[in-house]
CSV table of C-alpha atoms in Angstrom, one decimal:
chain,number,residue,atom,x,y,z
A,1,MET,CA,-210.9,-112.3,10.3
A,2,ILE,CA,-212.7,-109.3,12.0
A,3,ARG,CA,-213.8,-109.4,15.3
A,4,PRO,CA,-217.6,-108.8,16.2
A,5,LEU,CA,-216.6,-105.9,18.0
A,6,ALA,CA,-214.0,-104.5,15.7
A,7,GLN,CA,-217.1,-105.3,12.8
A,8,ALA,CA,-219.6,-103.1,15.0
A,9,SER,CA,-217.2,-100.3,15.3
A,10,ALA,CA,-216.6,-100.2,11.6
A,11,ALA,CA,-220.2,-100.2,11.0
A,12,LEU,CA,-221.0,-97.4,13.2
A,13,ALA,CA,-218.0,-95.5,11.6
A,14,LEU,CA,-219.7,-96.0,8.2
A,15,CYS,CA,-222.8,-95.0,9.6
A,16,ALA,CA,-221.1,-91.5,10.8
A,17,GLY,CA,-219.3,-90.8,7.5
A,18,LEU,CA,-215.9,-92.0,9.0
A,19,SER,CA,-215.2,-95.1,7.4
A,20,SER,CA,-211.8,-95.9,6.8
A,21,PRO,CA,-210.6,-96.8,2.8
A,22,SER,CA,-210.0,-100.4,3.9
A,23,PHE,CA,-213.8,-100.8,5.3
A,24,ALA,CA,-215.2,-99.1,2.0
A,25,ALA,CA,-213.4,-101.3,-0.2
A,26,ALA,CA,-214.8,-104.5,1.9
A,27,THR,CA,-218.2,-103.3,1.5
A,28,ALA,CA,-217.8,-101.9,-2.0
A,29,PRO,CA,-221.0,-103.2,-4.3
A,30,VAL,CA,-220.7,-106.9,-5.8
A,31,GLN,CA,-222.1,-108.0,-9.1
A,32,THR,CA,-225.4,-109.0,-8.8
A,33,ALA,CA,-226.1,-110.3,-12.2
A,34,PRO,CA,-226.3,-114.0,-12.4
A,35,THR,CA,-223.4,-115.3,-14.6
A,36,ILE,CA,-222.8,-118.9,-15.7
A,37,PHE,CA,-220.1,-120.5,-13.3
A,38,SER,CA,-216.8,-121.4,-15.5
A,39,PRO,CA,-218.6,-121.7,-18.6
A,40,GLY,CA,-217.2,-124.5,-21.3
A,41,VAL,CA,-215.2,-126.0,-18.2
A,42,ILE,CA,-217.5,-127.0,-15.4
A,43,SER,CA,-220.6,-125.5,-16.7
A,44,GLY,CA,-221.0,-127.6,-19.9
A,45,ALA,CA,-224.2,-129.1,-22.1
A,46,GLY,CA,-224.5,-131.9,-19.3
A,47,HIS,CA,-226.3,-131.8,-16.2
A,48,ASP,CA,-223.7,-130.3,-13.8
A,49,ALA,CA,-225.5,-129.6,-10.2
A,50,ALA,CA,-224.7,-129.1,-6.4
A,51,PRO,CA,-221.5,-127.4,-6.3
A,52,ALA,CA,-219.8,-128.0,-3.0
A,53,PHE,CA,-216.8,-126.0,-2.2
A,54,THR,CA,-214.1,-126.5,0.2
A,55,PRO,CA,-213.9,-123.7,2.9
A,56,ASP,CA,-211.1,-121.9,1.1
A,57,GLY,CA,-213.0,-121.6,-1.9
A,58,ASP,CA,-210.1,-123.4,-4.3
A,59,THR,CA,-211.7,-126.5,-4.7
A,60,VAL,CA,-215.2,-127.7,-5.9
A,61,TYR,CA,-217.0,-130.8,-6.2
A,62,PHE,CA,-220.1,-131.2,-8.4
A,63,GLY,CA,-222.4,-133.8,-9.8
A,64,ARG,CA,-221.8,-134.7,-13.5
A,65,GLN,CA,-225.3,-136.5,-14.9
A,66,ALA,CA,-226.3,-138.5,-17.9
A,67,PRO,CA,-229.4,-140.4,-18.2
A,68,ASP,CA,-228.2,-143.5,-16.8
A,69,THR,CA,-225.2,-142.7,-14.4
A,70,ALA,CA,-223.8,-139.8,-12.3
A,71,ALA,CA,-220.5,-139.4,-11.0
A,72,ILE,CA,-218.7,-136.5,-8.5
A,73,MET,CA,-216.5,-134.2,-10.4
A,74,GLU,CA,-213.3,-132.2,-8.7
A,75,SER,CA,-212.3,-129.1,-10.2
A,76,HIS,CA,-209.3,-126.9,-8.9
A,77,ARG,CA,-208.7,-122.9,-8.9
A,78,ILE,CA,-205.8,-122.3,-11.2
A,79,ALA,CA,-204.3,-118.7,-12.6
A,80,ASP,CA,-206.9,-118.2,-15.2
A,81,GLY,CA,-209.8,-119.8,-13.8
A,82,TRP,CA,-210.6,-123.9,-12.9
A,83,SER,CA,-209.3,-126.7,-13.8
A,84,GLU,CA,-210.4,-129.3,-16.2
A,85,PRO,CA,-212.9,-131.5,-14.3
A,86,ARG,CA,-212.3,-135.0,-13.5
A,87,ILE,CA,-214.0,-137.4,-11.5
A,88,ALA,CA,-213.3,-137.6,-7.6
A,89,ASP,CA,-211.2,-140.5,-6.3
A,90,PHE,CA,-213.9,-142.1,-4.5
A,91,SER,CA,-216.6,-141.7,-7.2
A,92,GLY,CA,-216.8,-143.4,-10.6
A,93,GLU,CA,-218.0,-146.8,-9.9
A,94,TRP,CA,-221.9,-146.3,-8.8
A,95,SER,CA,-224.1,-143.4,-9.5
A,96,ASP,CA,-223.0,-140.5,-7.2
A,97,MET,CA,-224.4,-136.8,-7.0
A,98,GLU,CA,-225.4,-134.2,-4.8
A,99,PRO,CA,-221.8,-133.8,-2.5
A,100,SER,CA,-222.4,-131.4,0.3
A,101,MET,CA,-219.2,-130.1,2.3
A,102,ALA,CA,-219.4,-130.1,5.8
A,103,PRO,CA,-218.5,-126.4,6.9
A,104,ASP,CA,-215.2,-127.4,8.2
A,105,GLY,CA,-213.9,-129.1,5.1
A,106,SER,CA,-213.7,-132.4,7.3
A,107,TYR,CA,-216.2,-134.4,5.6
A,108,MET,CA,-218.4,-134.7,2.9
A,109,VAL,CA,-222.0,-136.4,2.4
A,110,TYR,CA,-223.3,-137.2,-1.2
A,111,VAL,CA,-226.1,-139.2,-2.6
A,112,SER,CA,-225.1,-142.8,-4.0
A,113,ASN,CA,-227.0,-146.1,-5.4
A,114,ARG,CA,-223.9,-147.8,-3.9
A,115,PRO,CA,-225.2,-151.0,-2.8
A,116,ALA,CA,-225.2,-151.3,1.2
A,117,ARG,CA,-223.2,-154.8,1.0
A,118,ALA,CA,-220.4,-155.4,-1.2
A,119,GLY,CA,-221.2,-157.7,-4.3
A,120,ASP,CA,-224.7,-156.6,-4.2
A,121,LYS,CA,-226.6,-154.6,-6.9
A,122,PRO,CA,-228.5,-151.3,-6.5
A,123,GLY,CA,-231.7,-151.5,-5.4
A,124,ASP,CA,-234.9,-150.0,-6.6
A,125,GLY,CA,-235.8,-146.4,-5.5
A,126,PHE,CA,-239.8,-145.5,-5.2
A,127,TYR,CA,-241.0,-142.0,-5.2
A,128,ASN,CA,-243.8,-139.9,-7.6
A,129,GLY,CA,-245.8,-142.8,-7.5
A,130,LYS,CA,-243.8,-145.3,-9.2
A,131,ALA,CA,-240.5,-147.6,-8.7
A,132,TRP,CA,-237.1,-146.7,-10.3
A,133,PRO,CA,-235.2,-150.0,-11.0
A,134,GLY,CA,-231.7,-149.7,-10.0
A,135,LYS,CA,-231.9,-146.3,-9.1
A,136,ALA,CA,-232.1,-146.6,-5.2
A,137,SER,CA,-230.4,-143.7,-3.2
A,138,ALA,CA,-228.7,-143.6,0.4
A,139,LEU,CA,-226.5,-140.7,1.9
A,140,TRP,CA,-222.8,-141.6,2.1
A,141,GLN,CA,-219.7,-139.8,3.2
A,142,VAL,CA,-216.2,-139.7,3.0
A,143,ARG,CA,-213.7,-138.0,5.4
A,144,ARG,CA,-210.8,-136.1,4.6
A,145,THR,CA,-207.5,-137.6,5.3
A,146,GLY,CA,-203.9,-136.4,4.9
A,147,LYS,CA,-203.8,-138.1,1.5
A,148,GLY,CA,-206.9,-137.2,0.2
A,149,TRP,CA,-210.2,-139.2,1.1
A,150,SER,CA,-211.3,-142.0,3.2
A,151,ALA,CA,-213.3,-145.0,1.7
A,152,PRO,CA,-217.1,-144.0,1.5
A,153,GLU,CA,-219.2,-144.9,4.3
A,154,ARG,CA,-223.0,-145.3,4.5
A,155,LEU,CA,-224.7,-143.2,7.3
A,156,PRO,CA,-226.5,-145.0,9.8
A,157,GLU,CA,-229.8,-146.7,9.1
A,158,GLN,CA,-231.7,-144.0,11.1
A,159,ILE,CA,-230.6,-141.9,7.9
A,160,ASN,CA,-231.2,-144.0,5.5
A,161,ARG,CA,-234.1,-145.7,6.3
A,162,SER,CA,-235.7,-145.2,2.7
A,163,THR,CA,-234.4,-146.3,-0.6
A,164,SER,CA,-234.9,-142.8,-2.0
A,165,ILE,CA,-233.1,-140.2,0.0
A,166,TYR,CA,-231.8,-137.1,-1.8
A,167,ALA,CA,-230.5,-133.4,-1.2
A,168,PRO,CA,-228.3,-133.7,1.7
A,169,THR,CA,-226.9,-130.4,3.5
A,170,VAL,CA,-224.7,-130.3,6.5
A,171,ALA,CA,-225.0,-127.4,9.1
A,172,ALA,CA,-222.4,-125.8,11.0
A,173,ASP,CA,-223.4,-127.9,14.1
A,174,GLY,CA,-223.1,-131.2,12.6
A,175,SER,CA,-227.0,-131.5,11.7
A,176,LEU,CA,-228.2,-133.3,8.8
A,177,TYR,CA,-230.9,-131.9,6.4
A,178,PHE,CA,-231.9,-134.1,3.4
A,179,MET,CA,-235.4,-135.2,1.6
A,180,GLN,CA,-237.1,-138.5,1.3
A,181,PRO,CA,-240.9,-139.2,-0.3
A,182,ASN,CA,-243.6,-139.5,2.0
A,183,ALA,CA,-244.3,-142.9,3.0
A,184,LYS,CA,-248.0,-142.3,2.4
A,185,THR,CA,-248.1,-139.7,-0.3
A,186,GLY,CA,-244.8,-140.5,-2.3
A,187,ASN,CA,-244.3,-136.5,-2.3
A,188,PHE,CA,-240.6,-135.6,-0.9
A,189,GLN,CA,-240.5,-133.9,2.4
A,190,LEU,CA,-237.6,-131.9,4.3
A,191,PHE,CA,-236.1,-133.8,7.2
A,192,ARG,CA,-233.3,-133.2,9.9
A,193,SER,CA,-231.3,-135.0,12.1
A,194,GLN,CA,-229.3,-133.4,14.9
A,195,MET,CA,-225.6,-134.3,15.1
A,196,ARG,CA,-225.2,-134.9,19.0
A,197,ASP,CA,-222.0,-136.2,20.8
A,198,GLY,CA,-221.1,-137.7,17.3
A,199,ARG,CA,-224.1,-139.6,16.2
A,200,PHE,CA,-227.0,-138.9,14.6
A,201,GLU,CA,-230.4,-138.2,16.4
A,202,GLU,CA,-233.7,-139.8,14.9
A,203,PRO,CA,-234.8,-137.4,12.0
């Protein structure tokens, strides 16, 4: 890890034409043209979206959707690319998608139609001016444990105050961004909830 002072010194050296080979290599041009990520393995014919990488970059979780269901998939970096994706341990029973990894990798937030109470059926979603039977969505999280991931936990009601919540993103300070439809217009809006003392504040 380059400390800020060393980073600034290296930048000044570069401006003066005194950059070291190691620093020059670190700032070499990178590929800028878009390319398909892991074609035929992760990126296929289906709707594969919302990748969430672990901090070391060696594992990726993403949503794979079909017309009537969705699951969160898991793939690992291997010698010649990425492993064949499999359904993540915490997914597969309900329609799950859009995973978002906490920057430190300690937990992951995702969208699911999993009912709040065991034994219930998924509720209905309401957005874009119509009802979507069985497609209610709420934010859930799993926590990293020594053996993988914890059982899914539903985020508190001040977050899940709508039946149509999507696109979670976890910031470095623990605050949570997501979208839900405006109660009057039905149009989606972005919301933010600050994490403070281990609890989410009102969005």
